Coordinates of C-alpha atoms in Angstrom, one line a residue:
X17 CA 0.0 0.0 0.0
X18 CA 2.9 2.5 0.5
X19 CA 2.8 2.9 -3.7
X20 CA 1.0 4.4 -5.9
X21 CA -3.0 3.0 -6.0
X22 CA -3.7 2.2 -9.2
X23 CA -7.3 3.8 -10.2
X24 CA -9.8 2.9 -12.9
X25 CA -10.7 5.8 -15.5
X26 CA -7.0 7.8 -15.0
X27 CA -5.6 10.0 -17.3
X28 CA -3.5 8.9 -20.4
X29 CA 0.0 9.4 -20.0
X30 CA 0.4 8.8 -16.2
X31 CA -0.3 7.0 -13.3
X32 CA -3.5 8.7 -11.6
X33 CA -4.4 8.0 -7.7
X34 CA -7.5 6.7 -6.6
X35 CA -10.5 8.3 -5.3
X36 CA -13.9 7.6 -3.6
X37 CA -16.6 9.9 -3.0
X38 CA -18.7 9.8 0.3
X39 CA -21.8 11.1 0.1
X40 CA -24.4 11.6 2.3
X41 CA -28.0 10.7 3.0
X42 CA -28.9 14.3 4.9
X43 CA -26.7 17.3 5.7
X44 CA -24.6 16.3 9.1
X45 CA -25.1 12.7 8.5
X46 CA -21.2 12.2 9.4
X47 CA -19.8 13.1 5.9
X48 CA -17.2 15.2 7.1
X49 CA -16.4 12.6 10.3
X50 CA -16.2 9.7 7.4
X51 CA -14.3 11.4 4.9
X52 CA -11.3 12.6 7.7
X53 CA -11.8 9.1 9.3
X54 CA -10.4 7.7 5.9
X55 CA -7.7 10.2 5.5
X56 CA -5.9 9.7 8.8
X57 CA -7.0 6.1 8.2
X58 CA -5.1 5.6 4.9
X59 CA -2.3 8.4 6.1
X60 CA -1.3 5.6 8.6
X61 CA -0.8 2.9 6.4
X62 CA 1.6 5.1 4.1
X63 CA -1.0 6.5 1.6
X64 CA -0.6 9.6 0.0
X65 CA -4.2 10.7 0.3
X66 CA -5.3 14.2 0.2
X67 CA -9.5 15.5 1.3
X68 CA -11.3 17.2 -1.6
X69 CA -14.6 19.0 -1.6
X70 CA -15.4 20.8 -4.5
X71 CA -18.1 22.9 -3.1
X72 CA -18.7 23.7 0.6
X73 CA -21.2 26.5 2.2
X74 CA -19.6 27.2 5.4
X75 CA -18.5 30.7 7.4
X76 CA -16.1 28.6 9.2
X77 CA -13.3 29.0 7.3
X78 CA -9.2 28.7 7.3
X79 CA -6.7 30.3 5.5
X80 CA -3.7 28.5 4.2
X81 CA -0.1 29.1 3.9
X82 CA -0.4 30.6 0.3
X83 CA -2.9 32.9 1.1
X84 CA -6.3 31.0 0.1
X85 CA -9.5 30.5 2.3
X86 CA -10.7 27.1 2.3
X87 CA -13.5 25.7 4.5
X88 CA -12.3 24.4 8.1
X89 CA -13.4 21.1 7.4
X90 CA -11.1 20.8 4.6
X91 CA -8.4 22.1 6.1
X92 CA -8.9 19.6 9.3
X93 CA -9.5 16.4 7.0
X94 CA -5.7 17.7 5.6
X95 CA -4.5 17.5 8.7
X96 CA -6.0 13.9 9.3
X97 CA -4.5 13.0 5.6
X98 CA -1.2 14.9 7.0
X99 CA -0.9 17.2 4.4
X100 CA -0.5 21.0 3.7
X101 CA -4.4 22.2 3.4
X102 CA -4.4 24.0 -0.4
X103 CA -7.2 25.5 -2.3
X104 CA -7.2 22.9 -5.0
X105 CA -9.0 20.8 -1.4
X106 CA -11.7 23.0 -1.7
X107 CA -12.1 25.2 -5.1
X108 CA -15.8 27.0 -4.2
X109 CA -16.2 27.8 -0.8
X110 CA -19.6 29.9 -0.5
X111 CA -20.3 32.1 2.6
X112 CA -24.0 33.1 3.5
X113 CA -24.3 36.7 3.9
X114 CA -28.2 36.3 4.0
X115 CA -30.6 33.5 3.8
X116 CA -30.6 34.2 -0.1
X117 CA -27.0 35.6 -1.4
X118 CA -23.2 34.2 -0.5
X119 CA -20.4 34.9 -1.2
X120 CA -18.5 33.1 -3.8
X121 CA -14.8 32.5 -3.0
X122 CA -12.9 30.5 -5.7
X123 CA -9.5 28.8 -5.8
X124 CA -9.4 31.2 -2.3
X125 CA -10.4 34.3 -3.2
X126 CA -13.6 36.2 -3.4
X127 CA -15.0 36.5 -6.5
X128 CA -18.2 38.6 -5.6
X129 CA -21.4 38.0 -4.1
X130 CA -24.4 36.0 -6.1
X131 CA -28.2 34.7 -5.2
X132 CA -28.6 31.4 -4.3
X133 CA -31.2 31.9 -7.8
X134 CA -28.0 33.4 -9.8
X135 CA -25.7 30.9 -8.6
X136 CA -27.8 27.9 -9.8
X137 CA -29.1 29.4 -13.0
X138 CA -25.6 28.9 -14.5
X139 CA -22.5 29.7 -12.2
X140 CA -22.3 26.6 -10.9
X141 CA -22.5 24.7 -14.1
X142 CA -19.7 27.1 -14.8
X143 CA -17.7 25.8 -12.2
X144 CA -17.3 22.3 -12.8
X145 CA -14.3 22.5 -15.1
X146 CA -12.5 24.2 -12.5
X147 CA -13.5 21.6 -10.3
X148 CA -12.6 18.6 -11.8
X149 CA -8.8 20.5 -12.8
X150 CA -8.6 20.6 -9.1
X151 CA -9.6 17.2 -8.3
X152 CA -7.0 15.6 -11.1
X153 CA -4.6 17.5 -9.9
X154 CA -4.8 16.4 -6.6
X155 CA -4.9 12.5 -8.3
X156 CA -2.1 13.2 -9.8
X157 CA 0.2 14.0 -6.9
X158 CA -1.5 11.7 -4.1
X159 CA -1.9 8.1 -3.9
X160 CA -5.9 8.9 -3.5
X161 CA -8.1 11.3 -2.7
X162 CA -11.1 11.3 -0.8
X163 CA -13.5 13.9 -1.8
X164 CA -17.0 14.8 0.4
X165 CA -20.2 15.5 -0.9
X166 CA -22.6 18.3 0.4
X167 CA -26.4 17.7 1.3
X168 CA -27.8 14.7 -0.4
X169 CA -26.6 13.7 -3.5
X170 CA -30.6 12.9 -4.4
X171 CA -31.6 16.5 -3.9
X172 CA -32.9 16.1 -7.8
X173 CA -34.2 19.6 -8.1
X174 CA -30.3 20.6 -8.2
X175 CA -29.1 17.4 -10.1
X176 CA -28.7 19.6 -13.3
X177 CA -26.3 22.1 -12.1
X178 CA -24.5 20.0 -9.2
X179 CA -20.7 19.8 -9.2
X180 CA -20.3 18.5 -5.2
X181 CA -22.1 15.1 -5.4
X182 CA -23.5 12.8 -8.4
X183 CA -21.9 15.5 -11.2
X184 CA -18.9 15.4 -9.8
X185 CA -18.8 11.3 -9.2
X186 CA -19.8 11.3 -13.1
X187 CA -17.5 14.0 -14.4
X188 CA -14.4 11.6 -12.4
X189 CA -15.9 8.3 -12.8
X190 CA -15.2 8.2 -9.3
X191 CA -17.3 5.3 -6.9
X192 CA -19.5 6.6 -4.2
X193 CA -20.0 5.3 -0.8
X194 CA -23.5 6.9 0.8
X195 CA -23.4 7.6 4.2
X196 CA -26.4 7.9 6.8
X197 CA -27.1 8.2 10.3
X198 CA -29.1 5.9 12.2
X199 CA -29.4 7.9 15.5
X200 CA -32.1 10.0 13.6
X201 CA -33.9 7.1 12.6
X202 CA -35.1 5.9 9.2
X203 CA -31.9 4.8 7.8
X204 CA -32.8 2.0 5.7
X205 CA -35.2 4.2 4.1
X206 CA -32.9 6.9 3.6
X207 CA -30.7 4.5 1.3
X208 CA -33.0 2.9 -0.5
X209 CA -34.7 6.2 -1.1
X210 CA -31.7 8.2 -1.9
X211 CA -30.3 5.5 -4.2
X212 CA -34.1 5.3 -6.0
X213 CA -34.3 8.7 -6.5
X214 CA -31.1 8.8 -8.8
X215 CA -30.4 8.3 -12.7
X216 CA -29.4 4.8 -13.9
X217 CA -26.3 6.6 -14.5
X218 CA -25.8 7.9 -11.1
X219 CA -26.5 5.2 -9.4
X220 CA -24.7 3.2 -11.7
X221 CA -21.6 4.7 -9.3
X222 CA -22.7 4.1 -5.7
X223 CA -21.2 0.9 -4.5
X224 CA -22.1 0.8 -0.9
X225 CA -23.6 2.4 2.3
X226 CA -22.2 3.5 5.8
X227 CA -24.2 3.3 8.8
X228 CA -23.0 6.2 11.4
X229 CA -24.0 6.8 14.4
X230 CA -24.9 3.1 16.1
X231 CA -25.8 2.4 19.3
X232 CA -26.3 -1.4 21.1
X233 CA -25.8 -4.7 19.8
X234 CA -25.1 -5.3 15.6
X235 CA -26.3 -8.5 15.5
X236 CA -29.9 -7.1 15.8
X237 CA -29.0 -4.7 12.8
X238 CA -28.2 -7.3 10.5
X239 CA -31.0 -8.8 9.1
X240 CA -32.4 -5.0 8.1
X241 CA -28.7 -4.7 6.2
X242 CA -28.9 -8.1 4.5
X243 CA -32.5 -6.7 3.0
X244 CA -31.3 -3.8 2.3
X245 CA -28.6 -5.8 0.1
X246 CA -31.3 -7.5 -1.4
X247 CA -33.5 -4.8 -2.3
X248 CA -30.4 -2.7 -3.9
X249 CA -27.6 -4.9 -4.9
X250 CA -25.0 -3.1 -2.8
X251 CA -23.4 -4.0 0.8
X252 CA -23.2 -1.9 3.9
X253 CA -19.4 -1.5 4.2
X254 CA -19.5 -0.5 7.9
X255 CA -21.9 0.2 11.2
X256 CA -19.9 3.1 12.6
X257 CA -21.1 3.3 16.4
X258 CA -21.8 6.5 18.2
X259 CA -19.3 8.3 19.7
X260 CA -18.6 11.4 21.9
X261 CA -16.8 14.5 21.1
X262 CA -16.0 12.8 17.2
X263 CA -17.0 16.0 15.7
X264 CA -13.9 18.0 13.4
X265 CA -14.6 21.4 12.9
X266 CA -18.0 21.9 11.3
X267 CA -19.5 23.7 8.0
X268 CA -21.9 25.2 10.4
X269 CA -24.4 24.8 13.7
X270 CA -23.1 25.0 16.9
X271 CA -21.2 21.0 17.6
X272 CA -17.6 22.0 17.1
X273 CA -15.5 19.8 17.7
X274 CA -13.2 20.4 21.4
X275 CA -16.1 22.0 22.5
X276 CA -18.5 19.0 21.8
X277 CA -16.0 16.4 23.5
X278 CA -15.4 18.6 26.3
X279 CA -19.2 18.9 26.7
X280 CA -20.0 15.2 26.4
X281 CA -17.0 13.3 28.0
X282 CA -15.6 13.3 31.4
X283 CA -14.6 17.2 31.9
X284 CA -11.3 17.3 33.9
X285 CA -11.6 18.9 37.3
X286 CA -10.3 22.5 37.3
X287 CA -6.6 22.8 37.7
X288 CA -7.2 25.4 40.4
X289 CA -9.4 26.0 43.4
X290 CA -12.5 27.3 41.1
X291 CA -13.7 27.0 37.2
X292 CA -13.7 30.0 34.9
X293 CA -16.9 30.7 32.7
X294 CA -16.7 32.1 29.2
X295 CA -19.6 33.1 27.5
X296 CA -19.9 34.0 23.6
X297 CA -22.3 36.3 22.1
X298 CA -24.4 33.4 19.4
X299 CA -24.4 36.9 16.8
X300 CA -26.3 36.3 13.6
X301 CA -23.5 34.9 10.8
X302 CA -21.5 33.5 13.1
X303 CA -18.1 33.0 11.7
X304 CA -15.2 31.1 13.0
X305 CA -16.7 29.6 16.2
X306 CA -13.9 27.7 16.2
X307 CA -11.8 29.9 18.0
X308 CA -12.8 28.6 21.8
X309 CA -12.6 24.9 21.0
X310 CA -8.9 25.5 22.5
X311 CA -10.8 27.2 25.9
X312 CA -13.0 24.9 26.2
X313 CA -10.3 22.4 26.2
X314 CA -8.7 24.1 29.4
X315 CA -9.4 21.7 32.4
X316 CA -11.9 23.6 34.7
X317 CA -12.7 26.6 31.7
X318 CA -16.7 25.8 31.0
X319 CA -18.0 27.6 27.5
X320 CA -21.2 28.2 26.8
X321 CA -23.2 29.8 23.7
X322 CA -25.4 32.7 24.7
X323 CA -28.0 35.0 23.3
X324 CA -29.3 37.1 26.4
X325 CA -27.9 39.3 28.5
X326 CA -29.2 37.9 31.9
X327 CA -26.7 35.1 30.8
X328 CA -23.5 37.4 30.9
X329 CA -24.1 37.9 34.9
X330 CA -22.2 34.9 35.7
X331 CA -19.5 35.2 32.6
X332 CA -16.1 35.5 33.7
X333 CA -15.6 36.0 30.2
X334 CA -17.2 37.3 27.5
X335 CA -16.3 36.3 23.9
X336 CA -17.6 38.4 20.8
X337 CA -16.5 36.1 17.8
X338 CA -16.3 36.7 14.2
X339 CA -19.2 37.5 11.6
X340 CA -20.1 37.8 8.6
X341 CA -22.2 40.6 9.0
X342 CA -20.7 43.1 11.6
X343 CA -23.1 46.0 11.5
X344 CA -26.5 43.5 11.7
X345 CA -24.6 41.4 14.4
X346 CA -24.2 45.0 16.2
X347 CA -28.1 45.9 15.6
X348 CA -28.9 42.4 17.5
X349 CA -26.6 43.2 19.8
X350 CA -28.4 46.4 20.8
X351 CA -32.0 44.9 20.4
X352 CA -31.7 42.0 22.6
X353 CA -29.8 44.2 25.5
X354 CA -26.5 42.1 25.3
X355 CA -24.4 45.7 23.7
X356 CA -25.6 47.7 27.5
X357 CA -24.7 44.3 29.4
X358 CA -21.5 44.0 28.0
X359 CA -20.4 48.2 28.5
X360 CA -21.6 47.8 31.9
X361 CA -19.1 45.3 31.9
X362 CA -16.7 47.1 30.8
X363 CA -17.4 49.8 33.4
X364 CA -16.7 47.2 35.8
X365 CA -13.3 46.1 34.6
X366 CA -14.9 42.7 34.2
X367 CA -13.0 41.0 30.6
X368 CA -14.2 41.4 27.1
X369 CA -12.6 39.7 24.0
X370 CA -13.7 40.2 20.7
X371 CA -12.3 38.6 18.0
X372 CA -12.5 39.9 14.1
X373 CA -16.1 40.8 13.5
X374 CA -16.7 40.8 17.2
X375 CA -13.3 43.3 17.4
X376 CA -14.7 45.6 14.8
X377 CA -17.9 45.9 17.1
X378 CA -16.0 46.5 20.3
X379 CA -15.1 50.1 18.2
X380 CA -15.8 53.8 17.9
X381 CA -17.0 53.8 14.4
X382 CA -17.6 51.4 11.4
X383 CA -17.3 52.5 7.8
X384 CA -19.2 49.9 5.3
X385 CA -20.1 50.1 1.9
X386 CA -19.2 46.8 0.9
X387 CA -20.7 44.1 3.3
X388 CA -24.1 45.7 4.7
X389 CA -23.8 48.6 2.3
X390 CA -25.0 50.6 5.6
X391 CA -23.2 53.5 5.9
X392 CA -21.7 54.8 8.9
X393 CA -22.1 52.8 11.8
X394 CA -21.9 53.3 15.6
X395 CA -19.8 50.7 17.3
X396 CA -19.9 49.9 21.3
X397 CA -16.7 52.3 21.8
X398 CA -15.2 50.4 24.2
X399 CA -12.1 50.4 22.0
X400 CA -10.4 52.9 20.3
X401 CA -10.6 51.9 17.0
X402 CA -12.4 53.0 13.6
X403 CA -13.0 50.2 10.8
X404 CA -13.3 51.0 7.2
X405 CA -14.5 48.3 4.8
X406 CA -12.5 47.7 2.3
X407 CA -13.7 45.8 -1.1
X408 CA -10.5 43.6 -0.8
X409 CA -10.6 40.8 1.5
X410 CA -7.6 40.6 4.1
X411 CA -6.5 36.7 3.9
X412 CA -3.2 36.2 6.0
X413 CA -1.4 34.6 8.6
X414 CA 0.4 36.4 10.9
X415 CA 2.9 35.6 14.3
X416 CA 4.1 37.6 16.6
X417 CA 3.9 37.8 20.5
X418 CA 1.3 38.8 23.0
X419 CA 1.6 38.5 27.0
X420 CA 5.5 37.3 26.5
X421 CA 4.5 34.6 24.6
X422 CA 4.3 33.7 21.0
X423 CA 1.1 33.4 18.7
X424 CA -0.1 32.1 15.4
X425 CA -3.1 32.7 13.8
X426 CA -4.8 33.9 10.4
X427 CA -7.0 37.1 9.2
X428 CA -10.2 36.3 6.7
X429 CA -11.9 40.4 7.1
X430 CA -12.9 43.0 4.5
X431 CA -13.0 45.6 7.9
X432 CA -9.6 47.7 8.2
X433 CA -9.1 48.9 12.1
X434 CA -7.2 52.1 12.9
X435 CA -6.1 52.0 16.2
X436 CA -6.0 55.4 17.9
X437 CA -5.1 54.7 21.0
X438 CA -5.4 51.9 24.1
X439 CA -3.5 50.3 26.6
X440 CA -1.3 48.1 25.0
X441 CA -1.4 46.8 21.5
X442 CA -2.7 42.8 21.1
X443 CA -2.2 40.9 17.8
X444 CA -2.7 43.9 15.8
X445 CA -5.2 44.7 17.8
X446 CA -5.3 46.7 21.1
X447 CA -6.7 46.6 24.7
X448 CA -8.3 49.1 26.6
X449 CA -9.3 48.1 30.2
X450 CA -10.5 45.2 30.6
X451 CA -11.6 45.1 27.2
X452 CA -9.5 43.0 24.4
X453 CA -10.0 43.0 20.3
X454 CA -7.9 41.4 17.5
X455 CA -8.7 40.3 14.4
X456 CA -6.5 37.4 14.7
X457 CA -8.4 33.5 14.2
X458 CA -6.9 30.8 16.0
X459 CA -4.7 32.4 18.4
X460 CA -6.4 30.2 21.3
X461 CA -4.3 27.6 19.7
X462 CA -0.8 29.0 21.2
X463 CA -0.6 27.0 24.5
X464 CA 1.3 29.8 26.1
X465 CA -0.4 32.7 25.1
X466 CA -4.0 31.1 26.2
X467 CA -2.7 30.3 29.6
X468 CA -1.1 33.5 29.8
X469 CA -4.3 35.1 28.6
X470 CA -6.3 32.7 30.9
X471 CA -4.6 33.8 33.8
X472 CA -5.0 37.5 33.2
X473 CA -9.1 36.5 32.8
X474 CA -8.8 35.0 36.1
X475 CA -7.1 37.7 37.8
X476 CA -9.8 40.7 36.5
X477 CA -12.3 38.5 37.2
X478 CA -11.2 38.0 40.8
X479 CA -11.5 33.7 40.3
X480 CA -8.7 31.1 41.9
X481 CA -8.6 29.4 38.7
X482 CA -4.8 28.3 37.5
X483 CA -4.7 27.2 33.7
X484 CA -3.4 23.5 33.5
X485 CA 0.4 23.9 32.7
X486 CA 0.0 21.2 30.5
X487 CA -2.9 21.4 28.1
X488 CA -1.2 21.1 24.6
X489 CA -4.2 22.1 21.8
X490 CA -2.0 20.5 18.8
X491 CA -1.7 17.0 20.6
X492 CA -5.7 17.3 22.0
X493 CA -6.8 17.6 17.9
X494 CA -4.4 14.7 16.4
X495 CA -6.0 12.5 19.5
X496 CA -9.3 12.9 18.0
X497 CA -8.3 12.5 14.5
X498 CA -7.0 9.3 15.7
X499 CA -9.7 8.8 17.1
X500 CA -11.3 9.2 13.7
X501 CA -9.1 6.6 11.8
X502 CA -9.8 4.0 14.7
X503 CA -13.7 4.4 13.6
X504 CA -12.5 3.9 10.4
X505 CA -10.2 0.8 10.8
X506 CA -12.0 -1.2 13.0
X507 CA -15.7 -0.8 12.2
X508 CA -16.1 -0.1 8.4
X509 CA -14.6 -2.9 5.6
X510 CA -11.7 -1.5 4.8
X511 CA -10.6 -4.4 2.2
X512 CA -13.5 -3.1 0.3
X513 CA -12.8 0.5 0.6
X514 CA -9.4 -0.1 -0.5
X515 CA -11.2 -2.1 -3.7
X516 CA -13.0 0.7 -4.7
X517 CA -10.3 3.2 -4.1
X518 CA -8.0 1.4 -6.3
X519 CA -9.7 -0.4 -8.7
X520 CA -13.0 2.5 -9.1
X521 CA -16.3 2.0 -9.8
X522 CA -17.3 -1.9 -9.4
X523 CA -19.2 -3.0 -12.9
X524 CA -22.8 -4.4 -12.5
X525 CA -24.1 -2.1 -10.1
X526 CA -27.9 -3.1 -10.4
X527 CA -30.7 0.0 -11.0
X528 CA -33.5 0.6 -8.4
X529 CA -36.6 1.6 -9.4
X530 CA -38.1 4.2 -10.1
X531 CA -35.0 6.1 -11.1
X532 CA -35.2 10.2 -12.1
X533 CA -35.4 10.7 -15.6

């Protein structure tokens, strides 16, 4: 296995690597889970494998070293595959902006902002070229890639314009294994109903399902699989059981990852005599949520997601995280009472941390003609900054030191801050009081810097909570991506994965009736 996989359909004039699409029954049916479960599961063996997803709708996002913003669930599965994230892993990357418009990011930069109408009247269709140049490009330099599909590949109202799912699966001749999860009930239906609703041709190129999610004894599962094989013609190639905290960081909701296993496993007792409390403000277009999975996986530091201000009384901290829409995040902000809450904070010396979006809030003033188009804005001015919005996006990853102690982190913001005054500058950024703003992602993840900024928390806050010396972030996330290739390895049939990775799609893949058109 440490060569190159051979793979059916590959380009003349070279050896191409193998790939396998996994699909899903529903949105969050584990596709993301499965798909980085493989990766670290084939990385182990001495694969070269690389994640691909050629369309994601996400505003969690992650910038990579050459400058290109990729969805955070690609850039975790590259870390499972151990490999450089690049935007060839995901090409279109489409941020919500409102429930009808996104913007369109492609090959890792913004390309402007389209309807959901627009974008499937003809971008998309557009797009696929572009897609499938990325995805033989990635065959061509890695063993095999696994590539993710988005929503249900049997979402036939789409099926004309789709590039992420069946279109793409036919464009590579690339097998597809269907995932669905059983802890919402209904799976057997879902696969049979998902595979029925496909083309001859599309389901010509689904091999197999994968049951997620299990819980109690297999053996009582069985018999409904061995129908399902009957009724189909295709095996299930694994009953995944359910698992805490197995999560990477998602396209969107509120289960990411640290967080989740924090929440739903054994919580280490505080390091110190008492816990610290960090709430963050749940503002409309949420972006980057990301960002406290490293608090929340501080023994003893207890996060929680908050949309009132009675809920800040107890907060040790306050977190105001990134956004896509800064000005409307402000407005709800001020209607729900959370902006007076968190000045009288402020007042009190009590600590504030806002972190891109929620940093541009924490200002004087806010200049925007570009994402809200409103104007100028007041911010809380409990910092002394001023952001103008500029049309080009700021995509970047910076270092430097803050509290003695060095940081990394990366910048995904159309808003330009001019500081004007403060305490003490912080990641670009500044401090003023008690109150802290940067526009700096990710720097959570610097061990040294969160305990050093954990312990300053503490202090203001007047709490005997010590940070563990010995929380390390880095070593916490390749845990559970190990995690992730265990599920892989010992539940699912990886002979048969490997099959269809190397040898592509099987022939004699029987048609279920009815079919689409």
């Amino acid at each position: 296995m440490n060569g190159r996989l051979k793979a059916a359909g590959g380009e003349a004039g070279g050896a191409v690597g193998g790939g396998l699409l996994v699909a899903g029954t529903t949105s969050d049916a584990g596709k993301s889970v499965v798909t980085a479960g493989i990766c670290r599961w084939l990385a182990r063996q001495g694969v070269r494998v690389a994640p691909f997803k050629a369309q994601n709708m996400s505003l969690n996002s992650f910038v990579t070293r050459e400058g290109a913003e990729i969805g955070r669930a690609q850039a975790m599965q590259a870390a499972a595959a151990r490999v450089e994230p690049t935007a060839l892993m995901n090409p279109v990357l489409l941020k919500p902006g409102s429930d009808r418009s996104s913007q369109v990011v492609l090959l890792g930069k913004p390309v402007g902002e389209l309807s959901a109408r627009g974008y499937h009247s003809g971008r998309q269709e557009q797009l696929l070229g572009t897609v499938t140049d990325c995805l033989a490009e990635l065959r061509r330099t890695h063993d095999a890639v696994i590539c993710e599909g988005a929503g249900s590949p049997a979402e036939i109202n789409l099926r004309r314009t789709d590039i992420v799912n069946m279109g793409l699966a036919r464009a590579a001749r690339i097998p597809v294994v269907v995932v669905g999860d059983i802890d919402r009930g209904g799976v057997f239906a879902s696969f049979f109903g998902t595979t029925a609703l496909l083309s001859k041709e599309d389901q010509s190129l689904v091999a197999g399902y994968l049951v997620n999610k299990f819980r109690g004894d297999v053996t009582l599962l069985e018999p409904g699989l061995e129908m399902l094989r009957g009724l189909t013609g295709r095996q299930t190639l694994g009953v995944l059981p359910f698992a805490h905290g197995l999560g990477i960081d998602e396209e969107d909701g509120l289960r990411v990852s640290l967080r989740g296993a924090v929440r739903e496993s054994v919580v280490a007792p505080p390091h110190g005599a008492e816990v610290l409390r960090v709430a963050v403000c749940a503002v409309p277009l949420m972006s980057n949520f990301t960002d406290v999975d490293a608090l929340a996986a501080e023994p003893g530091v207890v996060v929680r997601f908050v949309d009132r201000a009675e809920e800040l009384a107890d907060a040790d901290l306050v977190v105001l995280p990134g956004t896509r829409g800064t000005v409307r995040a402000l407005e709800w902000l001020r209607a729900r009472g959370l902006a007076d809450a968190i000045a009288r904070r402020a007042a009190e010396g009590r600590p504030v941390l806002g972190i891109c979006g929620g940093f541009q809030m924490l200002g004087e003033l806010i200049e925007d003609e570009v994402e809200s188009k409103a104007g100028t804005v007041e911010g809380l001015g409990l910092l002394p900054v001023r952001v103008r919005f500029a049309a080009e996006k700021t995509l970047a990853r910076p270092a430097g030191t803050a509290l003695g102690e060095p940081v990394e982190g990366y910048e995904i913001h159309h808003g330009v801050a001019e500081v004007t005054g403060g305490d003490e500058e912080f990641l670009d950024g500044c401090r003023a009081g008690s109150v802290w703003g940067t526009h700096w992602h990710g720097s959570l993840e610097s061990d040294g810097f969160r305990r050093a900024l954990l312990r300053r928390v503490a202090a203001d806050a007047g709490r005997a909570f010590v940070p563990a010396p010995d929380t390390c972030f880095a070593a916490l996330r390749e845990e559970q991506l190990d995690r992730l290739g265990d599920l892989i390895e010992e539940h699912a049939d990886t002979a048969a994965l490997l099959r269809l990775i190397e040898e592509g799609v099987p022939d004699g893949l029987p048609s279920v009736p009815p079919g689409a058109p």
